[in-house]
XYZ file of C-alpha atoms in Angstrom:
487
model
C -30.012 -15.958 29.315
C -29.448 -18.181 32.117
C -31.810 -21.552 31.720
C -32.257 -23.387 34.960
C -32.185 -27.418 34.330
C -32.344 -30.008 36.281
C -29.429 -31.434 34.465
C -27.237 -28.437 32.943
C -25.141 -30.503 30.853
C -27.640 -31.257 28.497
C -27.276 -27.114 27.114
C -24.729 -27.586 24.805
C -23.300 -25.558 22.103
C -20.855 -27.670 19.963
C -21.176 -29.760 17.172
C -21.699 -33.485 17.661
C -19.002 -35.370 15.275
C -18.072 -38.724 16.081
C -19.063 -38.925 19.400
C -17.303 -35.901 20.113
C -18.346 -32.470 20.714
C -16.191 -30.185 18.452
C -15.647 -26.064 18.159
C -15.645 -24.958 14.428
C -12.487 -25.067 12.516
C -12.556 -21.514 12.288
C -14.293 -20.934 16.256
C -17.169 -18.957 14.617
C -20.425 -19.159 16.401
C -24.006 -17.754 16.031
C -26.312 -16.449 18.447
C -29.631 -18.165 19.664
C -31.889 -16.283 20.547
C -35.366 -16.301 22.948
C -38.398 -14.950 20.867
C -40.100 -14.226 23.491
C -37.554 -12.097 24.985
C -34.992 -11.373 22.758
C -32.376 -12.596 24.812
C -29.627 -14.418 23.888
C -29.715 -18.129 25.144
C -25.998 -18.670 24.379
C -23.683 -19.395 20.858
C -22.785 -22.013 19.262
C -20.636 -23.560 17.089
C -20.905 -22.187 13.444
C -20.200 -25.561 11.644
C -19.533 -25.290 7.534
C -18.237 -27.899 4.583
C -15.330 -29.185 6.450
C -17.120 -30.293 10.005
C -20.166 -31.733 7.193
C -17.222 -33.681 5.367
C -15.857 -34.874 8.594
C -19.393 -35.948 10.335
C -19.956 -37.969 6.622
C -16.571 -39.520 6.961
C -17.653 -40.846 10.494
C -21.199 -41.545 9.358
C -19.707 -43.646 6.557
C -17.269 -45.371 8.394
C -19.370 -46.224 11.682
C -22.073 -47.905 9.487
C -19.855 -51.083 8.479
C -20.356 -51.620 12.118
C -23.986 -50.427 12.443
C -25.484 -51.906 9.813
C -24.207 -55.418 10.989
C -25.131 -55.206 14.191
C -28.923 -57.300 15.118
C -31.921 -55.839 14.664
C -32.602 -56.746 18.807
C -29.288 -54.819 19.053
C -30.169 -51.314 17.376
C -33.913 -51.998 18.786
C -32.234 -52.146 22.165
C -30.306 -48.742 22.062
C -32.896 -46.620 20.733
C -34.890 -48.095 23.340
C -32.629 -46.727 25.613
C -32.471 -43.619 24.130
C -36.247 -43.091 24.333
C -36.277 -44.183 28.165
C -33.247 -41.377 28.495
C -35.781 -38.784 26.743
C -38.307 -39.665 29.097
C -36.586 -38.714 32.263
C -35.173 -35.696 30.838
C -38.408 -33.963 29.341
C -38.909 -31.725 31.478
C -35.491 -30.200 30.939
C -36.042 -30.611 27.078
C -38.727 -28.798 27.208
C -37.571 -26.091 28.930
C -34.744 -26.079 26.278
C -37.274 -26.084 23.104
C -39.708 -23.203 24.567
C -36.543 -21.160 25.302
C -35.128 -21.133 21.804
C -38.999 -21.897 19.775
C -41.093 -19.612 21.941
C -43.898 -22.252 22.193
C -45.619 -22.696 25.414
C -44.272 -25.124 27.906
C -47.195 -27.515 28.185
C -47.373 -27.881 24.285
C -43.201 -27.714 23.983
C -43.515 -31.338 27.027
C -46.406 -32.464 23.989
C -43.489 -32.439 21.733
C -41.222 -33.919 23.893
C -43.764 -37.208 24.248
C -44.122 -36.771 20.527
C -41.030 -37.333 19.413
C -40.109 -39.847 21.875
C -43.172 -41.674 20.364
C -41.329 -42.400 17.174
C -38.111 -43.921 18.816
C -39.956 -46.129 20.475
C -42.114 -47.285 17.652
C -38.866 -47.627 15.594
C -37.634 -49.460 18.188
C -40.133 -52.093 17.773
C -39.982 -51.862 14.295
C -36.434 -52.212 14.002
C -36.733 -56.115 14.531
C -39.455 -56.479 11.863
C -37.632 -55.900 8.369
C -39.204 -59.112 6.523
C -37.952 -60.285 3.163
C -39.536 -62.616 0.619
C -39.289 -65.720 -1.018
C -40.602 -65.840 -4.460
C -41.966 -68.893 -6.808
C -38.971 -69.793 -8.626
C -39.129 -69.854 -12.626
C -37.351 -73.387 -12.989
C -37.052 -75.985 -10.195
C -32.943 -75.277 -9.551
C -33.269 -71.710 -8.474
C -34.974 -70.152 -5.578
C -35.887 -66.427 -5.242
C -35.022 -64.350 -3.195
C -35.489 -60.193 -1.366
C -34.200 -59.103 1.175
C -33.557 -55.486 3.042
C -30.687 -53.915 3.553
C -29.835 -50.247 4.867
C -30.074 -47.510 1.973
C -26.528 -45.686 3.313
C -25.686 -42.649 5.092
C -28.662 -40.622 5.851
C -28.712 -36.565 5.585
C -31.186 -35.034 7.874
C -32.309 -31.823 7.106
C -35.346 -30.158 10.012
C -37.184 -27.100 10.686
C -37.396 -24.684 13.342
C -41.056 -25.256 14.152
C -40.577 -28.791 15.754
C -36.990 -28.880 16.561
C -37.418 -31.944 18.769
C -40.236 -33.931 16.862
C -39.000 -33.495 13.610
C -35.191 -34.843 13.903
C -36.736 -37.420 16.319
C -38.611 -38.939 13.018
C -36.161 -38.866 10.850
C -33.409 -40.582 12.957
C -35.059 -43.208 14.232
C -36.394 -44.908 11.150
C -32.938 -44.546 9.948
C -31.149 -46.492 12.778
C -33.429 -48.692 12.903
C -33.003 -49.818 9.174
C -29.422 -50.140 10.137
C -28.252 -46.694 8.645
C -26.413 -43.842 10.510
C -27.205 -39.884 10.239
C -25.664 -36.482 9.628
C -28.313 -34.038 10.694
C -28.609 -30.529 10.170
C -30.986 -28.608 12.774
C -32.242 -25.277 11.909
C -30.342 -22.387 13.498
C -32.771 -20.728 14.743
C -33.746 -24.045 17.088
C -30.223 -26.174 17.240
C -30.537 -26.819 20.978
C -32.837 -29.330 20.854
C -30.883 -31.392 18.411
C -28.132 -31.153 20.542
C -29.570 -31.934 23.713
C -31.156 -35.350 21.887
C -27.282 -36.124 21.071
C -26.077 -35.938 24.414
C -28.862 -38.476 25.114
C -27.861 -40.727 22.550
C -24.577 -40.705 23.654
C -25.179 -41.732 26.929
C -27.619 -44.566 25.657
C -24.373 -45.815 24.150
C -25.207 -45.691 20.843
C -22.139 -46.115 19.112
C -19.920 -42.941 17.573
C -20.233 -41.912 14.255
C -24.028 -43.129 14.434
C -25.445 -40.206 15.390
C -23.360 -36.879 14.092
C -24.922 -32.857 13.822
C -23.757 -29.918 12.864
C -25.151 -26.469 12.744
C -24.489 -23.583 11.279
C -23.876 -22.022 7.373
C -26.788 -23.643 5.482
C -25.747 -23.175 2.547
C -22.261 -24.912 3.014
C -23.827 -27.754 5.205
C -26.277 -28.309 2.532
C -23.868 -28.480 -0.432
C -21.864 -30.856 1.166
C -25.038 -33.295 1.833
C -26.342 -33.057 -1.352
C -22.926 -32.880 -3.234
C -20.963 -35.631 -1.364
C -21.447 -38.956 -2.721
C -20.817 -40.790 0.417
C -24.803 -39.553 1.699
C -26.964 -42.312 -0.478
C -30.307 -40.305 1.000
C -31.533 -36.958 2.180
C -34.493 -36.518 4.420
C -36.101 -32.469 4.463
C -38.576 -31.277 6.568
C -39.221 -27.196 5.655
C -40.547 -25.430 2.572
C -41.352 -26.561 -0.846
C -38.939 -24.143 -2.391
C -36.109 -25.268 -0.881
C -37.557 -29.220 -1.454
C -37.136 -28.730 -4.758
C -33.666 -27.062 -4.960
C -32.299 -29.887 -2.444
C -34.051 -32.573 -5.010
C -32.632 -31.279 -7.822
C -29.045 -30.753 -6.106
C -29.170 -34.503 -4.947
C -29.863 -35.698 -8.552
C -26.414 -35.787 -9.646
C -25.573 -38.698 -7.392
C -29.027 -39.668 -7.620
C -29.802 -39.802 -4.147
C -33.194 -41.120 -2.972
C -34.778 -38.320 -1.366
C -37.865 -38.166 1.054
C -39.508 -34.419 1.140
C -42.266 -33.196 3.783
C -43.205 -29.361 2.151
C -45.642 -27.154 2.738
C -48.774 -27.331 3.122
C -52.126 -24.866 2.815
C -54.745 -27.079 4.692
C -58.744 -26.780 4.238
C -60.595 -27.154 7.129
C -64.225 -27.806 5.955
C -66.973 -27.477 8.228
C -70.313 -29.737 6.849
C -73.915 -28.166 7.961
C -74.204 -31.501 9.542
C -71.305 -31.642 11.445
C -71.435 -31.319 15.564
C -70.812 -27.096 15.838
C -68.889 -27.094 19.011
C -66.574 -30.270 18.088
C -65.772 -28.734 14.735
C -65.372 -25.606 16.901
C -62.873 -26.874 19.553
C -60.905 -28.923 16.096
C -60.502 -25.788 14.245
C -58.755 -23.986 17.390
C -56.604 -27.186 17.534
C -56.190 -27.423 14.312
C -55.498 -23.691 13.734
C -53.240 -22.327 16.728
C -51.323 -25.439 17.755
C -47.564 -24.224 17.525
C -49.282 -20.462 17.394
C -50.050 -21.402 13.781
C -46.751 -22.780 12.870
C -47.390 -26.015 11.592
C -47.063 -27.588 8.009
C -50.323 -28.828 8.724
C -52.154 -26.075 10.380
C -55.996 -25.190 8.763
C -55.234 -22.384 6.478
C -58.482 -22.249 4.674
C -61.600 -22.826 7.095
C -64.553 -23.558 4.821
C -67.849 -23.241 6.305
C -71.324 -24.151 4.827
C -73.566 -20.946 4.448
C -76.177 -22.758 6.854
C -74.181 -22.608 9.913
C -71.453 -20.272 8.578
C -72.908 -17.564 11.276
C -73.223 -19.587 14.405
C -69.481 -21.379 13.608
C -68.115 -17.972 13.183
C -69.588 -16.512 16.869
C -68.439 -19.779 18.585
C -65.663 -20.110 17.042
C -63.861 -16.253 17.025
C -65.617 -16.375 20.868
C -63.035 -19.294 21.552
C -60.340 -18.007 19.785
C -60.902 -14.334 22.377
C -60.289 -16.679 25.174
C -56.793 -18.240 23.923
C -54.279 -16.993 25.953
C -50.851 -15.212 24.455
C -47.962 -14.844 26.404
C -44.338 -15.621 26.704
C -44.011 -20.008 26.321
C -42.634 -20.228 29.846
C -45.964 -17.969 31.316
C -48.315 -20.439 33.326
C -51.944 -20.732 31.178
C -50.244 -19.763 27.804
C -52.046 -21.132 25.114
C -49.895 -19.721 21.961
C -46.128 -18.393 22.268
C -44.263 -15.575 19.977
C -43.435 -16.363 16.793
C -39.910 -17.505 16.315
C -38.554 -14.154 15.324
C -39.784 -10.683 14.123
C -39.507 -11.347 10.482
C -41.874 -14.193 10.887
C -44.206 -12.119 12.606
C -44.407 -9.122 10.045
C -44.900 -11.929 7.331
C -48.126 -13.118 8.850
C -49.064 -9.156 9.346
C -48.703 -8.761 6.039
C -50.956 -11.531 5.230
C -53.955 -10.035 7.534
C -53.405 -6.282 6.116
C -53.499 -7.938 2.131
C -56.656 -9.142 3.371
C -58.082 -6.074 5.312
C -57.127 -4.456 2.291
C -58.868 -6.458 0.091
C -62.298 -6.441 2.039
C -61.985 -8.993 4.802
C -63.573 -8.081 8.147
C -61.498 -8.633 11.720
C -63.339 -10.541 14.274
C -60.777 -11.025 16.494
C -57.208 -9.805 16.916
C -55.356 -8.643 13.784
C -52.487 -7.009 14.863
C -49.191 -7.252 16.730
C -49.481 -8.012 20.305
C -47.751 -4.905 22.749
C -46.074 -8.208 24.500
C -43.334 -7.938 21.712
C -42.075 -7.711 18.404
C -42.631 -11.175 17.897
C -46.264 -11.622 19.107
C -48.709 -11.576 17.182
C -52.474 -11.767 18.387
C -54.898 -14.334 17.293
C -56.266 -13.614 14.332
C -60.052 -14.142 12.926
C -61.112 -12.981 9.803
C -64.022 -12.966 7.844
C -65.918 -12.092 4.544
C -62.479 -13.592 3.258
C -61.935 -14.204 -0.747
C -59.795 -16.117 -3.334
C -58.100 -12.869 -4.636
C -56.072 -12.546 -1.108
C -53.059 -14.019 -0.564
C -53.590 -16.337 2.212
C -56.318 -18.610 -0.012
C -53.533 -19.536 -1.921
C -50.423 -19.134 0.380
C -49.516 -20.721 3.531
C -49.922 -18.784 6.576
C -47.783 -20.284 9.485
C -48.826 -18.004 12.286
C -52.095 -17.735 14.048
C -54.692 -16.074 11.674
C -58.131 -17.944 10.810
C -59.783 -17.077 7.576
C -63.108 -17.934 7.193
C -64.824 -18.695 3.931
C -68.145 -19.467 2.894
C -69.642 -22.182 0.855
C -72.922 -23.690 -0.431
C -72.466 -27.433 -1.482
C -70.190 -30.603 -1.127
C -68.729 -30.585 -4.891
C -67.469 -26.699 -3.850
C -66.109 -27.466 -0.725
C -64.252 -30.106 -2.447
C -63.488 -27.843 -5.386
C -62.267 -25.378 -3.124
C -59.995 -27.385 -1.175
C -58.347 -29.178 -3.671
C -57.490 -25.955 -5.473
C -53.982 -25.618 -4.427
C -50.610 -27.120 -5.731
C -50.231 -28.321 -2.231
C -51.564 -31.344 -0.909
C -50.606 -32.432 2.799
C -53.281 -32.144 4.982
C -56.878 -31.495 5.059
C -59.834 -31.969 7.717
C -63.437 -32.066 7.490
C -66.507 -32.310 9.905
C -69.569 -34.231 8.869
C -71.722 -36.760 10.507
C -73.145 -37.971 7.284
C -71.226 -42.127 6.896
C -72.032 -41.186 3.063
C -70.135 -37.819 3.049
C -67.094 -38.964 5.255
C -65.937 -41.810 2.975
C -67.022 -39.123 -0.900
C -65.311 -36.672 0.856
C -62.433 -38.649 2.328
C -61.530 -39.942 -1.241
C -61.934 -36.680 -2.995
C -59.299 -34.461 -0.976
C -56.115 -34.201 -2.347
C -53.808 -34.753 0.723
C -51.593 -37.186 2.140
C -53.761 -36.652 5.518
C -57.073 -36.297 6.264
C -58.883 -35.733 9.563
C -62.260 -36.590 10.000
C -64.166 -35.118 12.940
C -60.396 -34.380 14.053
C -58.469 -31.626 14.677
C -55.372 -33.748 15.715
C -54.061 -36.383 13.571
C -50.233 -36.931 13.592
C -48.871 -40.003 15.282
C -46.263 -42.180 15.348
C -48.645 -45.096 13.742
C -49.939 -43.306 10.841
C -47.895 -42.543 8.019
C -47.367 -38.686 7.735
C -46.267 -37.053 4.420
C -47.870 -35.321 1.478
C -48.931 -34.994 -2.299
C -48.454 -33.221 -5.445
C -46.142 -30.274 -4.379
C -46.475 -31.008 -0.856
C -43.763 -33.603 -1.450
C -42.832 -37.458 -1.263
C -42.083 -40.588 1.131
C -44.302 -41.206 4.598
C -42.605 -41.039 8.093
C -43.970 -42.746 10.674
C -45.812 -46.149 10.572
C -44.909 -49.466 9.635
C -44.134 -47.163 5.843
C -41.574 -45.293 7.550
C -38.963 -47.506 7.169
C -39.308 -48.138 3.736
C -37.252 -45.297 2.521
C -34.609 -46.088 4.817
C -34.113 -50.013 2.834
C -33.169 -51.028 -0.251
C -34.844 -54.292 -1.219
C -32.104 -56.694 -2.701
C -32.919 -59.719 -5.051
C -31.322 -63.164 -4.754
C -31.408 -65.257 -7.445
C -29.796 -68.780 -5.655
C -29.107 -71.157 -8.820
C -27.696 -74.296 -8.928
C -29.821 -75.901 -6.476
C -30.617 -80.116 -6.746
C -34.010 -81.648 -5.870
């Protein structure tokens, strides 16, 4: 497949060690492909243990000079990185909806996204504040200070290849630590394309290294090597907790954004056509794919009819088609396995007595389309109450009062997002309080931003990206007790 760019150099297809770009020791490569087409975009480098060992050997050695360089210093480079995204989005996101399949107006979102947390880390980079303590006895002073955790191991998902490794390196330089990332390889162009950026914003080499390729190897050398003090994941809880458990022998700190399986509750109260318009966002951004995405839309029985016409009358008008098609709304999925999961899902239901309001099958556009989905008179005993969805199929569900709605959504081992719509002051701050999540949106279907600290609880995982918290994984805090001192 033959991408036109403004600036062609920024396809690339090797691995990104040391500020050079490498072919794997044994010149093995893998295909990416377009999921909207099928094509294939190009190959590239098939990176295992040895090119992981090497990129933590660079890691490890550039941050003696990283981590002692000033925090105006590191602020300054990643500023210049983020100005370097900026005139290049429109090439990035060309890049992202080629190998992601989501449209190109939401693939430039990400591209502003992303960019979004460089330059907050930027910022935040020259704002790592110690302490001074009261002292126990008169000759000592206290003490804490900050200092880089190590060499970070960055682990993201196909669904936001850009976003995702975006906010999980720049907390990380900021704090003064460098990176070894490993992209999915379904979406490793993105990653790349942000390392030939960062090498021409002159950040330094070995700062910045990323290899793609066998998972399994890559990830058995981050967890296993000793070198990588912390591991950053972005994908599903299953694998969390096998990466968790694999980085407990050299007790690495670990910071885990899982899955999710998101209520969306819908308040008799609540303004119909802006809970309407938040569900679609909330629902279909990514075509579904989102760790956040409403799984579960809860609706109170008094409106439950006139939510469900508006709403699956909205949903008819969404527009599928190929990411680079002018007026798409919602792309493929990223490949035809992912696409006969979510299938599955809506015939479990259909099966089990749920009604189709909209959509429900696979579109004729390709094997990776797949229409968008309403469904109705939905229960507990199918399998997308209680597992998470990640393509574009809205369940609706009934309810009668408050205490169920907040029975209901809490009633998951999963705990990342959830969003509610109620103009009741009352209701928004019980409610707020009562949902198990990390996030909650209030009379929003759009809440992730570089200011707010994004991550989950219970199985949903641990740490917060993003925010003035976001750096706080990234730093060890170091006390100094200074004795000996004279009045």
């Amino acid at each position: 497949m033959s991408l036109k760019l403004s600036d062609p150099s920024l396809l690339v297809s090797q691995a990104y060690i040391n500020d050079r770009w490498v072919h794997a020791d044994s010149s093995d490569t893998f295909e990416v492909l377009n999921p909207a087409t099928g094509e294939i975009i190009t190959r590239v480098a098939k990176c295992g243990a040895d090119e992981t060992r090497a990129a933590i050997e660079a890691a490890e050695l550039a941050m003696l000079h990283w981590r002692d360089k000033t925090a105006l210093e590191r602020s300054s480079l990643l500023r210049r990185w983020f100005d370097l995204i900026q005139e290049a989005k429109g090439d990035l996101a060309k890049i992202l909806t080629a190998e992601q399949g989501k449209p190109l107006k939401e693939a430039q979102g990400e591209i502003d996204y992303g960019a979004g947390y460089i330059e907050w880390f930027a910022d935040e980079a020259k704002r790592i504040y110690g302490d001074t303590i009261p002292a126990p006895a008169s000759d000592k002073r206290i003490v804490t200070i900050k200092q880089p955790v190590g060499v970070v191991a960055c682990i993201t998902p196909w669904n936001f290849p850009n976003a995702m490794l975006a906010r999980k390196i720049a907390p990380a330089l900021a704090a003064g630590c460098t990176v070894v990332c490993k992209p999915a390889t379904e979406t490793p162009l993105s990653a790349l394309a942000l390392g030939v950026l960062a090498e021409r914003a002159g950040i330094p080499p070995g700062v910045i290294n990323i290899v793609c390729g066998a998972t399994r190897e890559i990830g058995a050398e981050l967890t296993g090597n000793p070198a990588v003090r912390k591991l950053t994941f972005t994908g599903s809880t299953a694998v969390g907790k096998k990466l968790v458990a694999d980085c407990s022998a050299t007790m690495k700190r670990t910071s885990m954004e899982l899955g999710g399986n998101a209520a969306f509750i819908v308040f008799d109260d609540a303004h119909l056509d802006d809970a309407v318009a938040g569900a679609v966002a909330a629902k279909f951004r990514n075509t579904g794919q989102s760790c956040i995405a409403a799984n579960r839309i809860l609706v109170q029985s008094g409106i439950y009819d006139a939510f469900a016409e508006k709403f699956t009358s909205a949903v008819r008008e969404l527009v599928l088609a190929g990411g680079m098609t002018e007026g798409a709304d919602l792309g493929p999925l990223v490949n035809e396995g992912a696409a006969d999961g979510v299938l599955d899902f809506v015939r479990d239901a259909i099966d089990k007595g749920a009604s189709v309001l909209a959509g429900g099958g696979r579109s004729p556009l390709g094997p990776c389309f797949v229409e968008p989905t309403v469904l109705a008179d939905v229960g507990e005993g199918m399998r997308l109450y209680h597992e998470e969805i990640f393509g574009p199929v809205a369940p609706l569900y009934r309810f009668e009062t408050e205490d169920e709605a907040i029975q209901r959504a809490n009633d998951t081992p999963f705990g990342l997002a959830n969003y509610f719509y109620s103009r009741d002051m009352g209701r928004i701050w019980r409610v707020g309080e009562a949902l198990e999540s990390g996030l909650v949106g209030v009379n929003a279907g759009g809440i992730s931003n570089p200011m707010a600290p994004f991550g989950g609880v219970k199985e949903s995982g641990h740490g917060r990206e993003g925010s003035r918290y976001g750096l706080d994984d990234y730093l060890d805090i170091k006390y100094l007790c200074l004795g000996g001192i004279d009045r």
